[in-house]
Coordinates of C-alpha atoms and ligand atoms in Angstrom, one line a residue:
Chain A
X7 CA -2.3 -10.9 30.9
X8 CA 0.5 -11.2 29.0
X9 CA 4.3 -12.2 30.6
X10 CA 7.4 -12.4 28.8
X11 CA 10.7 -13.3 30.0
X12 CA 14.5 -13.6 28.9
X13 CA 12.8 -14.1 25.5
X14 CA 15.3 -14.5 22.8
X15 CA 14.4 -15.0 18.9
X16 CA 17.3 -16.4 16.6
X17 CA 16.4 -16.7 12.9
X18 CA 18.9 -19.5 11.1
X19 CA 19.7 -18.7 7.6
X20 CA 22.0 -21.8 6.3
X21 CA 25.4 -21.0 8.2
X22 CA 24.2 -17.6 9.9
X23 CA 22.2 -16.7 12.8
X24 CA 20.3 -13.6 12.9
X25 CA 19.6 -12.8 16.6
X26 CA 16.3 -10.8 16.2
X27 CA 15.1 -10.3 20.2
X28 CA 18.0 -10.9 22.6
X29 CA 16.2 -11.4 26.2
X30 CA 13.2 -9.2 26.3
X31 CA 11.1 -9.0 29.7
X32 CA 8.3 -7.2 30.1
X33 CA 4.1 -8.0 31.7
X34 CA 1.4 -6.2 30.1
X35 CA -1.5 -6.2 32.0
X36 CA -5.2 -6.4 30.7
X37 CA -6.6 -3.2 29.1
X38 CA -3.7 -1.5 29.2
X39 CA -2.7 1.0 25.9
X40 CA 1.0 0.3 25.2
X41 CA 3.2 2.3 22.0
X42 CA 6.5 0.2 20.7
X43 CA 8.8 2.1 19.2
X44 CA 12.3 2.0 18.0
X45 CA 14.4 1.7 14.6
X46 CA 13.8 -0.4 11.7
X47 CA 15.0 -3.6 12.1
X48 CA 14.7 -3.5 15.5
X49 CA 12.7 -6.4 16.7
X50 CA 9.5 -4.6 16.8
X51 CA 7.5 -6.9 14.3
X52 CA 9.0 -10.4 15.4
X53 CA 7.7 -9.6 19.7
X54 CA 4.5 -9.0 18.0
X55 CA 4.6 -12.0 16.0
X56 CA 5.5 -13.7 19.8
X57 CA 2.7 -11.4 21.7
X58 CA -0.1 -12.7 18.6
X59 CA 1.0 -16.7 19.3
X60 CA 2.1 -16.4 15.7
X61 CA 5.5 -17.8 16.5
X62 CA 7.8 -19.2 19.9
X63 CA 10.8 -17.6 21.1
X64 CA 13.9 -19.8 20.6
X65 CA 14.4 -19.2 24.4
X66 CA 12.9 -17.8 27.1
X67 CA 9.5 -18.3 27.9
X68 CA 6.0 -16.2 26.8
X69 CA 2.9 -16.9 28.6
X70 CA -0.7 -15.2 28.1
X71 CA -4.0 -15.2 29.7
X72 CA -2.0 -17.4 32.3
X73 CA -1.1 -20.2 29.6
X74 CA 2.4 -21.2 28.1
X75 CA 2.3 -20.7 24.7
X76 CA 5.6 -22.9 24.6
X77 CA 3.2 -26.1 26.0
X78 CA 0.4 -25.1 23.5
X79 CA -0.2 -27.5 20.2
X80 CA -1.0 -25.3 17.1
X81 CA -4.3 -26.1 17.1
X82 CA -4.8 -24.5 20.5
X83 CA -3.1 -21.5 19.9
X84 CA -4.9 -21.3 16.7
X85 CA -8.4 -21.6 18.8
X86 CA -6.7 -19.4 21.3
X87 CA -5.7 -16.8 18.6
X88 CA -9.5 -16.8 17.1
X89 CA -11.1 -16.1 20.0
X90 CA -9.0 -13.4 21.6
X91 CA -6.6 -11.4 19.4
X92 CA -6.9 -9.0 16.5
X93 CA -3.8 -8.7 14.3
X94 CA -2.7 -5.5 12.0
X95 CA 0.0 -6.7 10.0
X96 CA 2.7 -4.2 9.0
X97 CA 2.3 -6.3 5.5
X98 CA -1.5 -6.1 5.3
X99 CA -1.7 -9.5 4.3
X100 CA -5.1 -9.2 2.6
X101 CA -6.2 -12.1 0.4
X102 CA -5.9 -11.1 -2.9
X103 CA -8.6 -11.5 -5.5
X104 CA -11.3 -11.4 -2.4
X105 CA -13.3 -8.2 -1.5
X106 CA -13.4 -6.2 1.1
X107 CA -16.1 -7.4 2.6
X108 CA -14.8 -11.2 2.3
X109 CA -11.4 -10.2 3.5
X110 CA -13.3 -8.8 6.9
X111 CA -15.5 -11.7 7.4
X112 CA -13.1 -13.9 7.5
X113 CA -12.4 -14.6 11.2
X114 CA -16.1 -14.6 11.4
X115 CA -15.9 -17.5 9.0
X116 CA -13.3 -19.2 11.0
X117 CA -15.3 -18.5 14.1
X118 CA -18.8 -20.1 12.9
X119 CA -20.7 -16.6 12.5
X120 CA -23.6 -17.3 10.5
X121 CA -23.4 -15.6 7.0
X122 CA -25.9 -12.5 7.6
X123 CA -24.7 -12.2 10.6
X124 CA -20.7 -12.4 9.1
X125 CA -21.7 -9.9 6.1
X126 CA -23.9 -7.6 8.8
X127 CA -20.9 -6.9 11.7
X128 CA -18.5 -7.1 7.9
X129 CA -19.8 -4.5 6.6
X130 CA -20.8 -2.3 10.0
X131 CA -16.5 -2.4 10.3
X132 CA -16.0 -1.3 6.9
X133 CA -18.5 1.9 7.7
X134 CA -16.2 3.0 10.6
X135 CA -12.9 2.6 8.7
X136 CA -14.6 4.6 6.2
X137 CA -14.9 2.2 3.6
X138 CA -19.0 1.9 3.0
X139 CA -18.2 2.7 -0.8
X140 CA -15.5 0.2 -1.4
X141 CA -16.7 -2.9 -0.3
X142 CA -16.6 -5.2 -3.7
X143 CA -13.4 -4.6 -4.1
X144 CA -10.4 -6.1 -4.5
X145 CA -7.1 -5.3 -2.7
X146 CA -5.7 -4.6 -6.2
X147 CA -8.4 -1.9 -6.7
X148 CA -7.5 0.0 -3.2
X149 CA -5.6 2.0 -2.5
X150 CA -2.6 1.5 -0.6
X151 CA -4.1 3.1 2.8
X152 CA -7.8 1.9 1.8
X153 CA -5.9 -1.8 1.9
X154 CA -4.6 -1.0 5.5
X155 CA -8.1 0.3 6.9
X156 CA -9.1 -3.2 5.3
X157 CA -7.0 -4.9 7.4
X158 CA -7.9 -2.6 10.5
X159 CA -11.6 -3.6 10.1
X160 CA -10.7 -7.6 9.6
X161 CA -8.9 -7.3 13.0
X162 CA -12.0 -5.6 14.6
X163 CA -14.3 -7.7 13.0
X164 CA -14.9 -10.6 16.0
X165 CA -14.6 -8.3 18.9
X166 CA -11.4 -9.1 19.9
X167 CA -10.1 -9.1 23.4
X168 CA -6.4 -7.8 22.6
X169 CA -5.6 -5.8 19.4
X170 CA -2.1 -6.1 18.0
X171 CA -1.5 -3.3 15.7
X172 CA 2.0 -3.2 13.4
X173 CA 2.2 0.5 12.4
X174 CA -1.6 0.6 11.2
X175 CA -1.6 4.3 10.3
X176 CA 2.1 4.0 8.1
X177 CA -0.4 4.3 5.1
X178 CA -2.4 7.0 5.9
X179 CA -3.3 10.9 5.8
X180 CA -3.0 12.5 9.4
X181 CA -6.9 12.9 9.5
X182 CA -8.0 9.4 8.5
X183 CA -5.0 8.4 10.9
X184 CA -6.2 10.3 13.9
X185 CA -9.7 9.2 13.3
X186 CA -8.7 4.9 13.1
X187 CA -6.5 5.9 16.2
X188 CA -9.5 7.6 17.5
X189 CA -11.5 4.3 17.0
X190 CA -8.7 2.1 18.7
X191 CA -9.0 4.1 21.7
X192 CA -12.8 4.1 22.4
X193 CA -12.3 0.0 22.3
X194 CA -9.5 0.5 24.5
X195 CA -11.4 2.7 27.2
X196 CA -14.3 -0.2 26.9
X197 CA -11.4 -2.9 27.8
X198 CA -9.6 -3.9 25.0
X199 CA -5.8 -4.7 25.3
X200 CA -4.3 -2.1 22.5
X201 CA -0.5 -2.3 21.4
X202 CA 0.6 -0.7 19.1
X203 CA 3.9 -0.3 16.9
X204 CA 4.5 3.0 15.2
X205 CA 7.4 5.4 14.5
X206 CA 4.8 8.3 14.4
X207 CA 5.4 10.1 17.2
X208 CA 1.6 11.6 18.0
X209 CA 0.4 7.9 17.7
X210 CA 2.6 6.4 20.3
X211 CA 1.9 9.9 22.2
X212 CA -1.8 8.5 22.7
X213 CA -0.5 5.4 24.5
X214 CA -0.4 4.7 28.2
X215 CA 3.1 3.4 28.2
X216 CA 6.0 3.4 25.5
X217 CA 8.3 1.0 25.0
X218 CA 11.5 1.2 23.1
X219 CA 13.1 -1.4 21.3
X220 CA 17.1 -1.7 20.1
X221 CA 19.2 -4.2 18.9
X222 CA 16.0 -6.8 19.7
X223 CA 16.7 -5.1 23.5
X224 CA 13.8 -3.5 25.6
X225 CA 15.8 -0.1 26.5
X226 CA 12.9 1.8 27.4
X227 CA 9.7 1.1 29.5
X228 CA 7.8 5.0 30.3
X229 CA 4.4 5.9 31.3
Chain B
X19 CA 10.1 17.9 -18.7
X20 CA 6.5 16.2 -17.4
X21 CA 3.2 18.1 -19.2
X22 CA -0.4 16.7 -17.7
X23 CA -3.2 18.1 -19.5
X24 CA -6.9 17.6 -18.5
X25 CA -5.5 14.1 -17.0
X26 CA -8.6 11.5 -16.3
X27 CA -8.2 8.4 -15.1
X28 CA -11.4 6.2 -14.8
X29 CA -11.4 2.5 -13.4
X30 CA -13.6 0.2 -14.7
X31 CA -15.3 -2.2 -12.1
X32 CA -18.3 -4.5 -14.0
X33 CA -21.3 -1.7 -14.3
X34 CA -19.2 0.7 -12.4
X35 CA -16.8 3.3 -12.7
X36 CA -13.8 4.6 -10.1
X37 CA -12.8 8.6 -11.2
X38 CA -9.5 8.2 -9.5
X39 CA -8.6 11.3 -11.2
X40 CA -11.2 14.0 -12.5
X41 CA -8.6 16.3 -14.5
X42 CA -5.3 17.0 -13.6
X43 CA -3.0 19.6 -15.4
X44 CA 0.4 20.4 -14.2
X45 CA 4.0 20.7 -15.5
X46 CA 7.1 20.1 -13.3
X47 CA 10.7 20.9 -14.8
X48 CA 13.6 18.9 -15.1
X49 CA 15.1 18.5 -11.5
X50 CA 12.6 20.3 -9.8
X51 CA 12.0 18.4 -6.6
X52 CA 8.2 18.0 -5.7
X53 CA 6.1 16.7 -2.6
X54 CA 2.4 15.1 -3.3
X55 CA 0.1 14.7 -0.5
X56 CA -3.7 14.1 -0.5
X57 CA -6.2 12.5 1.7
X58 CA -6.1 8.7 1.3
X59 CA -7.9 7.0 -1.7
X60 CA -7.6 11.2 -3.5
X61 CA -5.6 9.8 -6.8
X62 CA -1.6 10.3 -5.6
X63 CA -0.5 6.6 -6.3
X64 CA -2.7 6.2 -9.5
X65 CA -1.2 9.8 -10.6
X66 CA 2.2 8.3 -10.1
X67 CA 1.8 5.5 -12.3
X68 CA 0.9 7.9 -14.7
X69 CA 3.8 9.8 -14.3
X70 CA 6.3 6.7 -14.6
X71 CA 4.9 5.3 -17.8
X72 CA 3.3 2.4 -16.3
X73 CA -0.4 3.1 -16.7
X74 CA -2.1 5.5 -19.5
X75 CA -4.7 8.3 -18.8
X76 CA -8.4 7.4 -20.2
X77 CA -8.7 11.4 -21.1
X78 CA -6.3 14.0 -21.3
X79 CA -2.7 13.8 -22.0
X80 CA 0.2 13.5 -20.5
X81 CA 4.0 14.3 -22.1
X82 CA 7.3 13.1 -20.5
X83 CA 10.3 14.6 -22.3
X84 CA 8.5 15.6 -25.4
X85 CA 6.9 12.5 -25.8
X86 CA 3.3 11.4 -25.8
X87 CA 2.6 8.7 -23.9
X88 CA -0.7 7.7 -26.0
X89 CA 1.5 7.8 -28.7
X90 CA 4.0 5.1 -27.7
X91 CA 3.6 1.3 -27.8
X92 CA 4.7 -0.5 -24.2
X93 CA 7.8 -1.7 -25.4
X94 CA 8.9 2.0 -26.3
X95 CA 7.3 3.1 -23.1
X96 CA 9.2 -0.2 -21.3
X97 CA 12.5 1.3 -22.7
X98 CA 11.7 4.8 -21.6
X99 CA 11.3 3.8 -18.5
X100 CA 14.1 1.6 -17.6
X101 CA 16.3 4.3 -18.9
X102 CA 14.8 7.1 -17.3
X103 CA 12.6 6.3 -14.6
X104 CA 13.5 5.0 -10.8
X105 CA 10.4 3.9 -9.0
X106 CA 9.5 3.3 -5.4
X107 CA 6.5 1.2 -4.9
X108 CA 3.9 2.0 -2.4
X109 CA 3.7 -1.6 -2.1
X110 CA 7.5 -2.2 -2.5
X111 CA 6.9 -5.2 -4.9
X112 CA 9.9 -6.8 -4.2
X113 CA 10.6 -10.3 -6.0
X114 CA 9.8 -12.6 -3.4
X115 CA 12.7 -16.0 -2.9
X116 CA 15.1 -13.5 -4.6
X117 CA 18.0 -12.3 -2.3
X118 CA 18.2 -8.2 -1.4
X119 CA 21.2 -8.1 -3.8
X120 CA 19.7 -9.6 -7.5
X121 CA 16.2 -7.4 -6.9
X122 CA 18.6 -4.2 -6.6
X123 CA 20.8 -5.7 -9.6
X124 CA 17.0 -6.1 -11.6
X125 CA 17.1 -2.4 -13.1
X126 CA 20.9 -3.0 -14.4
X127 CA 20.1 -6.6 -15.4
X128 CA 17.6 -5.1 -17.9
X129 CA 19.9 -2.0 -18.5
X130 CA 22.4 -5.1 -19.9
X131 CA 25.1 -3.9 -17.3
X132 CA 27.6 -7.0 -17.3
X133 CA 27.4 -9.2 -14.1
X134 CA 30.7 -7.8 -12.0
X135 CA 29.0 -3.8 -12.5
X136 CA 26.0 -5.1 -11.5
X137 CA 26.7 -6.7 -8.2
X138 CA 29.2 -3.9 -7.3
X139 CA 26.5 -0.9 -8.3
X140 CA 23.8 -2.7 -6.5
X141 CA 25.8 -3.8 -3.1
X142 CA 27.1 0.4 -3.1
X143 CA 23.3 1.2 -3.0
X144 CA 22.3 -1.3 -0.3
X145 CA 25.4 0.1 1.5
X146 CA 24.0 4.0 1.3
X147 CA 21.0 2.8 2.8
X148 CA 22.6 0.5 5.4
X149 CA 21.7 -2.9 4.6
X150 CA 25.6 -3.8 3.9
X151 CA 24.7 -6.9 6.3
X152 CA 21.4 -8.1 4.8
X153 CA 22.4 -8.5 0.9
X154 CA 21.6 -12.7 0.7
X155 CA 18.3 -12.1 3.1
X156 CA 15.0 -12.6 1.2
X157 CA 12.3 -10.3 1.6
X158 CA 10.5 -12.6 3.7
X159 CA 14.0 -12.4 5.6
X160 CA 13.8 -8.5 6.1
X161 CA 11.3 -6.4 8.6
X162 CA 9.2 -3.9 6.8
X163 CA 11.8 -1.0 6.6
X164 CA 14.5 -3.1 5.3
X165 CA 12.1 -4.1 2.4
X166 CA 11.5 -0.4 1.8
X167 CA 15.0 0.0 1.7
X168 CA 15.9 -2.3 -0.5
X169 CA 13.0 -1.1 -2.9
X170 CA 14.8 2.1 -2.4
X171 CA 18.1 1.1 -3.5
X172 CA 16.3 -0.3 -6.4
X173 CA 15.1 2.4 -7.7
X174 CA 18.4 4.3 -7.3
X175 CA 20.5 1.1 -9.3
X176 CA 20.7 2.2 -12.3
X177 CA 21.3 6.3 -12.2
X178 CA 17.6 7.7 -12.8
X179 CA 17.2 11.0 -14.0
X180 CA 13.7 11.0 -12.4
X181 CA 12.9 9.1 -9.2
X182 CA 9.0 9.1 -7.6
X183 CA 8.8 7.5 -4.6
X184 CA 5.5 6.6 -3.4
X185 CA 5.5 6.9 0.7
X186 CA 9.4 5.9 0.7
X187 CA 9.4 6.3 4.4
X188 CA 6.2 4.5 5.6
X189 CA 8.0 2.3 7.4
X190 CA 11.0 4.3 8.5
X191 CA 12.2 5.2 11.9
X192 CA 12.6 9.3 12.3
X193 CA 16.1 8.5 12.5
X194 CA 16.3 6.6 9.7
X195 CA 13.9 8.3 7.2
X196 CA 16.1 11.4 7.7
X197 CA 19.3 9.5 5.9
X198 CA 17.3 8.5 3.3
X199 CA 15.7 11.9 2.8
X200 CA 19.2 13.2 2.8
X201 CA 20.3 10.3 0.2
X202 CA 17.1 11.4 -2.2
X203 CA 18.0 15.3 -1.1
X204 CA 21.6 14.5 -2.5
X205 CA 20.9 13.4 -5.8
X206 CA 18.4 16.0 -6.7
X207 CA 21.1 18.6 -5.9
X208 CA 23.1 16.9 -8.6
X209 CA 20.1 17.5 -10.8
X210 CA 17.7 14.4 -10.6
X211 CA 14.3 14.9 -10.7
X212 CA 12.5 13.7 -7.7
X213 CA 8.8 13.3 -6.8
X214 CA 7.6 12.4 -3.5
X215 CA 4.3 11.3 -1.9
X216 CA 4.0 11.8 1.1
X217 CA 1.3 12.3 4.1
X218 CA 4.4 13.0 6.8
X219 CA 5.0 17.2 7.0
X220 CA 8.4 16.7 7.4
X221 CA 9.1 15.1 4.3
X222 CA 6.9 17.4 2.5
X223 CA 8.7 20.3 3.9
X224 CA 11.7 19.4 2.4
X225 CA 10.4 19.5 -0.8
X226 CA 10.7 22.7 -3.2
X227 CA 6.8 22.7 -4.3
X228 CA 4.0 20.9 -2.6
X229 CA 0.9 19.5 -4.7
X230 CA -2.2 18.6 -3.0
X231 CA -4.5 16.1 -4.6
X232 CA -8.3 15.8 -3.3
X233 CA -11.0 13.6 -4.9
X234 CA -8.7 13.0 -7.8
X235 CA -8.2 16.9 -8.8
X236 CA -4.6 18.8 -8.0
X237 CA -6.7 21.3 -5.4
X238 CA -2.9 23.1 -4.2
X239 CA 0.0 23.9 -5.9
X240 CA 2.5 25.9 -3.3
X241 CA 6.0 26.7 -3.6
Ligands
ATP30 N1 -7.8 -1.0 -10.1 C1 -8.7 -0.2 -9.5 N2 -10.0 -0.4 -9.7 C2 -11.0 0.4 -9.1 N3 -10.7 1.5 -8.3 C3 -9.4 1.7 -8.0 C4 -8.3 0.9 -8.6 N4 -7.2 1.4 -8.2 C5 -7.5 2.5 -7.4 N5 -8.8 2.6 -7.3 C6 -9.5 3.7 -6.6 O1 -9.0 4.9 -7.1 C7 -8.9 5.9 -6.0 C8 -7.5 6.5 -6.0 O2 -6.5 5.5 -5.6 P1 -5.0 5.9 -5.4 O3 -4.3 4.6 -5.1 O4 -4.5 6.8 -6.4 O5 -5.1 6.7 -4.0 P2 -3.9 7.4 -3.1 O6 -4.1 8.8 -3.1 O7 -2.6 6.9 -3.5 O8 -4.3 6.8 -1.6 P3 -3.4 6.3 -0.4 O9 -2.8 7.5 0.3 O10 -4.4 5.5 0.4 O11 -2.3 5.4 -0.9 C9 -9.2 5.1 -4.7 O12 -10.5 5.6 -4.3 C10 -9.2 3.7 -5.1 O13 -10.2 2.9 -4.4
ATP31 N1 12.9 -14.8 8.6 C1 14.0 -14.0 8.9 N2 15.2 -14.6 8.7 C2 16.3 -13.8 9.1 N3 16.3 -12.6 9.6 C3 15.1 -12.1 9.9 C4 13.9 -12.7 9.5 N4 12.8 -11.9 9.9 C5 13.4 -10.8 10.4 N5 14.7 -10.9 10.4 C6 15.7 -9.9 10.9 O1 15.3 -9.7 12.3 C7 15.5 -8.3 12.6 C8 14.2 -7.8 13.3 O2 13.2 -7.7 12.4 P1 11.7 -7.1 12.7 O3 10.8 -7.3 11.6 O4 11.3 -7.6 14.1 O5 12.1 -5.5 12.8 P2 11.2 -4.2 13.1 O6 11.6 -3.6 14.4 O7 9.8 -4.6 13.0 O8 11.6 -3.3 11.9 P3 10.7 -2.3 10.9 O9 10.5 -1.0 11.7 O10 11.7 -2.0 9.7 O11 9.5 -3.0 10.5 C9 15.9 -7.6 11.4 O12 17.2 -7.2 11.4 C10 15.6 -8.6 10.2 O13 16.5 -8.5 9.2
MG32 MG1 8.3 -4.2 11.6
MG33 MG1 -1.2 5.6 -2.7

């Protein structure tokens, strides 16, 4: 599903180069449950950025569901990110002055969902994040985990075929954490693709595989 | 040094009301050092803003150093704070297009701590939390921990007397959480007052007292 290899991601600030990833190589195969770990600053965030089509490696090449990302225009790998990936930012990324329920139907917008349809399968998302009571609101009048179950249930919300989560319990109590991780893996064990970033060390203990990140290096790989 | 009495806290949605808080009365002493955890949405970020001046209670009262909140108009209340108060956002609230450096230099700016002081008293604090390297990168520049870390060394610019840090590891490595921990653990052993919330039991067990909110009331209170 998805192959990575000798990637390498340099960010340019004016005379400086920041070398975020320096030659990552890994496959991840469909419906697999992979944990990445490792310290801040790390590289987690920027592979995920790369493993969501969000951005290119400098170098090296990333290809998923067999296609080059490197050879795709940005309209197709905004088509191809529509219709197949859910994405937790570690930033939430909600759209402020928008409800809830807006915030969740909007890759149902994007994707042509009719609007009872886009406000039924909205709001059926919001329920199992546990959010039935806090619909109308705004991401100014959430709290700061409510915001992140938010975003949990606008990356559910079109049935995604590979879920990209960036530390989606950071915000959270260990029993709403356990029961959003608890979510994740019944999609996972019906054949969702599930990575997920965390420095929580019973959320990455759910995973199939861990990798470790350092120094934007892949030094660990365990199952 | 901090007296809640019957504190309330209602938010006002159109025809609706939010009871974030539903009476909370507690007093914590100068340089005690106190963990608050709580379910997610149970009141522990709006009772921090409480606590730092920035928001008032709708019932109840609430005394910081002998003086009534109600009783003070914001610009007292502004000066309080920036004299008094170190904050770490839940949300860091970092100035965006501003370089690591000036939003650490902010609280001294205010303070009217000459330019030279500033820079050298805000680059020691991005040092201690080891961004010595990142000081010109913008936020958008930084991964999630650095932000936190430079939200950190914010709060910590100009010499608080009282620091609440809303989730200051959320986005920390184990590693990495523990320096700052030990930073925060530091200063309160030269008598700063420090409040953390947290939902990770490690940090909490740090703490002297622990305070646990549910449904907006204080339902624990162990030491
Ligand atoms: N501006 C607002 N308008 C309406 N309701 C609000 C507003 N701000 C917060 N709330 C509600 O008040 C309650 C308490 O929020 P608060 O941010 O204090 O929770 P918290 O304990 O910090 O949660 P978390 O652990 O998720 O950060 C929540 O149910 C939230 O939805
Ligand atoms: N736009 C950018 N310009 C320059 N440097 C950047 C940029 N974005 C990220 N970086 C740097 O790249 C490195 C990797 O960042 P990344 O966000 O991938 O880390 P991370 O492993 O997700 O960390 P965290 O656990 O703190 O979220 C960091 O050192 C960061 O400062
Ligand atoms: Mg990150
Ligand atoms: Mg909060």
């Amino acid at each position: 599903l998805i192959v990575a290899r000798d990637v390498e991601k340099i960010y340019k600030m004016g005379e400086t180069e920041v070398h975020a990833l320096n030659g990552v190589t890994v496959d991840i195969q469909d419906g697999e449950y992979v944990a990445i770990m490792g310290p801040s600053g790390s590289g987690k965030s920027t592979f995920m950025n790369l493993l969501g089509a969000l951005d290119a490696p400098t170098r090296g090449s990333m290809t998923i569901n067999g296609k080059d990302l490197a050879a795709q225009t940005p309209e197709q790998l905004a088509k191809f990110r529509g219709g197949t990936i859910g994405f937790v930012f570690q930033q939430y990324h909600l759209l402020p002055r928008t409800p809830a329920i807006e915030n969740v139907e909007l890759p149902l917008l994007y994707a042509g969902v009719p609007a009872d349809a886009r406000r039924e399968r909205a709001a059926a998302r919001l329920n199992q994040v546990g959010l039935g009571d806090r619909m109308d609101h705004l991401p100014s009048q959430l709290s700061g985990g409510q915001q992140q179950r938010v975003a949990i249930a606008r990356a559910l919300a079109n049935d995604p075929r590979i879920v990209l989560a960036d530390e989606p319990t950071g915000a959270l109590d260990s029993k709403t954490s356990e029961e959003i991780m608890d979510l994740f893996e019944n999609l996972n064990a019906e054949g969702m693709t599930l990575i997920v970033v965390t420095h929580e060390a019973d959320v990455a203990a759910r995973a199939k595989r861990r990798l470790t990140f350092r120094d934007g290096k892949l030094v660990e790989d365990d199952r």
